[in-house]
Amino acid sequence: MPAPQCATCHKARAALRRPRSGRALCGACFCAAFEAEVLHTVVAGRLLPPGAVVAVGASGGKDSTVLAHVLQVLAPRLGISLRLVAVDEGIGGYRDAALAAVRRQAARWELPLTVVAYADLFGGWTMDAVARSTAGSGRSRACCTFCGVLRRRALEEGARLVGATHIVTGHNADDMAETVLMNFLRGDAARLARGGGLGSPGEGGALPRCRPLQLASQKEVVLYAHFRRLDYFSEECVYAPEAFRGHARHLLKLLEAARPSAVLDLVHSAERLALAPAARPPAPGACSRCGALASRALCQACALLDGLNRGRPRLAIGKGRRGLDEAGPPRDGEPERAPAPDAVPAF
Amino acid sequence: MVWQVLEGLSRESAKRLRFVPGIVCIDEGAACGLSPEARAKALAEMKLILQTVGFPWHVVALEEVFDLPPSVLRCFAQEPVGTEGAYKAAVDSFLQQQHVLGAEGAGDSPSLAQGEEQLSWPCTQDPQNPQSPDRPPTAAQTEALSRLFDSVKTLTAKEELLQALRTHLILHVARTHGYSKVMTGDSCTRLAIKLMTSLALGRGAFLAWDTGFSDERHGDVVVVRPMREHTLKEVAFYNHLFAVPSVFTPALDTKAPEKASIHRLMEAFMLRLQDQFPSTVSTVYRTSEKLVKAPRDGCAAGPPGPRCLLCMCALDIDTADSATAFGAQTPLHLSQTQPPTPPPTAPCCSAGMGRVQGCCGGARPCEREDPRARVIEQLCYGCRVNMKDLPSLDPLPPYILAEARLRSQSCFPRACIEQQIQEYLVEDSDDEAQTGES
């Protein structure tokens, strides 16, 4: 049986079938369609106004690589300029290789690259040091908890360094679906109440963030990278196997096999969750130490670092916050405060 | 649960329950593909137990959905209190409890009595005599039911359809016999699984109704879940310790492989996770308690919007601003170079209207008179996704299609009104104003 024709241009031979709609498309038409969808997301949500200086969180992985490429293609039409910001968490054997990929990409696209390192920003604490500190005592190391909060702070710092007005990250639809599942399984009502939108508008001095790839499924991101022959780093983070997100990811894979639209259905559900007002997070204020966005007296990054420096790493996780010097009644166990979903171990 | 109700009503209990219960059993053998002998056997066992319990009971076969009136799908306002005041324990979970448990009862009577405070009414009448079972379903109905379930492509959609039909049937029986509340035996574990499953099916907007304590979307009949704080393990122990008789009948997904449906997947996943993190089920349950029955941004107040045809929740499909509205319509409304994508199961072609396959590929959208499109647009997101697995709407019970037709006509009154005006325009212009309101 001969290969089908591309459904769009009817000229070239179809090279793939889109996972969601099943249409057969050739490589060029698929890439065009993908870019058009991202453009539509950005324009319809008014995410990146013309003249914005956009800091792209680049980790060297497939999502941020595709994001940077697509935004570069769309930059003239949107009227934005891009800067790459890479975060070095200090994970040996993983981050160095990823950073090398980012540097190659920056050279290829001729975009300015800034690397911010945890060690510089957070007083010498690299992720490896954090992992050593939280190891033992029979409990999980909660590396993703630390890494996620600190990375967002680092991204913010890096964006300010380059004078950006917006931050974009490469979270795709699968990430959003995993986040919803994970938050439900962990009972994190505050995050459930916050999530589901297209990003945060940036309250209280924090830069606005968005996720232009939010509606693209992971498969399509990989296909796009394949057809555009993008060079990215595809290893998994060293600490990923112990992350709770792995369970949610496994479940999502199973769900997708049973019903292909499961990812979209989950995102739809997440948008429409109605939580009681008592479960919603309090209105954000400013951290008393660093002045960043915080819903309590101390922002989560400062709280985590405080715990690490005192030799009690789990101080700011869960209900252990009573030990911190902050005013106000301790609230119900909410491990993180970052208004974006939990860190994805590998981009 | 039936056992608990029995104990609660007995004269020796500390806080006596004060309502008049009846029991309804739904025989779903046809949907599950059971042979008539197996069904008869299960039914006989069930009747034995029901007779010992002593409440008035009704055994209804699922085939009777074909006889339901379209009014089942309408939401009636709550009737004034005090007329009937009789409640009903629905033991359909008798049949659907997965694999080993039949009747559920757990915990102790005080916790149940606490639930009944809201429901208590003085007993105004004695329980009716046990009724003789209704006439057995005709072979034609059984065949129609099996045809309906065979035409559904995935197990997930089958289970959802079964649930919808079962709910409608119970509603109908409740309304006919004057019951104002329906109690189901969903335990904590079951509800946690149901919550996650609903999430995965796109029913995030309705979680509070699907898994909360009381579910008032049907208006006059309220569904309550008094067992929602007891885990399955507790129920199993109770049944074992107190020798509660139970009947096992195969359900739709008995012996199905784990990956067969979303329900199975989620159940296996939750139970496995529970082994590793023992607080999983209770965490999910606690999260469900934090859900409220309101649209997300609290923009409720206005007139109640249209309701889904099958699950009777307010429709949750937005037009343009929702992310997934975009995602779902991406193939249709995207770049101008691409013609609208035909949906994978060419619906209007299967509706028997005699159109060619290529019609959906054309630029014009499908016409409103197409019955499938008409039904689909009255469904919520979750039900729409399920309908995709149903290639043709014909095997559906007639009451659904009739109600759909009725609602779509009332949704387009303009067309009817203009048509009526047209009739009168030629004759007499004075009559226009009068006919405009009808």
XYZ file of N, CA and C in Angstrom, chain B residues 4 8 14-19 108-120 213 225-226 229-230 285:
81
model
N -26.280 -1.927 57.713
C -26.193 -0.807 58.625
C -27.546 -0.138 58.773
N -29.674 0.274 62.039
C -30.046 1.598 62.486
C -31.541 1.731 62.733
N -28.984 2.761 69.485
C -28.966 3.937 70.348
C -29.667 5.118 69.694
N -29.224 5.424 68.458
C -29.901 6.516 67.746
C -30.636 5.889 66.590
N -31.919 5.906 66.656
C -32.657 5.172 65.645
C -32.821 6.018 64.387
N -32.573 5.379 63.246
C -32.770 6.084 61.983
C -34.249 6.279 61.751
N -34.601 7.372 61.197
C -36.014 7.649 61.056
C -36.377 7.911 59.612
N -36.232 6.922 58.808
C -36.780 7.092 57.471
C -37.283 5.749 56.987
N -19.664 2.061 62.621
C -20.696 1.749 63.599
C -21.882 2.668 63.432
N -22.981 2.307 64.024
C -24.205 3.066 63.788
C -24.106 4.541 64.127
N -23.399 4.955 65.164
C -23.392 6.414 65.417
C -22.941 7.223 64.213
N -21.963 6.705 63.486
C -21.504 7.524 62.364
C -22.579 7.605 61.314
N -23.358 6.546 61.183
C -24.413 6.586 60.190
C -25.535 7.463 60.677
N -25.790 7.373 61.974
C -26.862 8.198 62.517
C -26.520 9.661 62.351
N -25.242 9.957 62.420
C -24.845 11.343 62.238
C -25.204 11.816 60.842
N -25.005 10.894 59.882
C -25.358 11.269 58.519
C -26.849 11.429 58.377
N -27.592 10.690 59.160
C -29.027 10.709 58.920
C -29.684 11.900 59.576
N -28.991 12.610 60.393
C -29.650 13.772 61.001
C -30.209 14.691 59.954
N -29.450 14.847 58.875
C -29.952 15.753 57.869
C -31.138 15.154 57.146
N -31.254 13.862 57.190
C -32.248 13.224 56.345
C -33.467 12.776 57.121
N -33.508 13.019 58.394
C -34.555 12.338 59.148
C -35.889 13.019 58.985
N -20.734 14.337 49.129
C -21.701 13.588 49.938
C -23.083 13.617 49.304
N -24.231 9.737 49.692
C -23.245 8.661 49.799
C -22.820 8.546 51.265
N -23.587 7.835 52.049
C -23.275 7.808 53.478
C -22.044 7.002 53.835
N -16.878 7.584 54.101
C -15.703 7.705 54.962
C -15.108 6.366 55.336
N -15.699 5.299 54.861
C -15.187 3.984 55.238
C -14.406 3.404 54.104
N -9.069 11.670 49.148
C -10.402 11.881 49.695
C -10.502 13.250 50.355
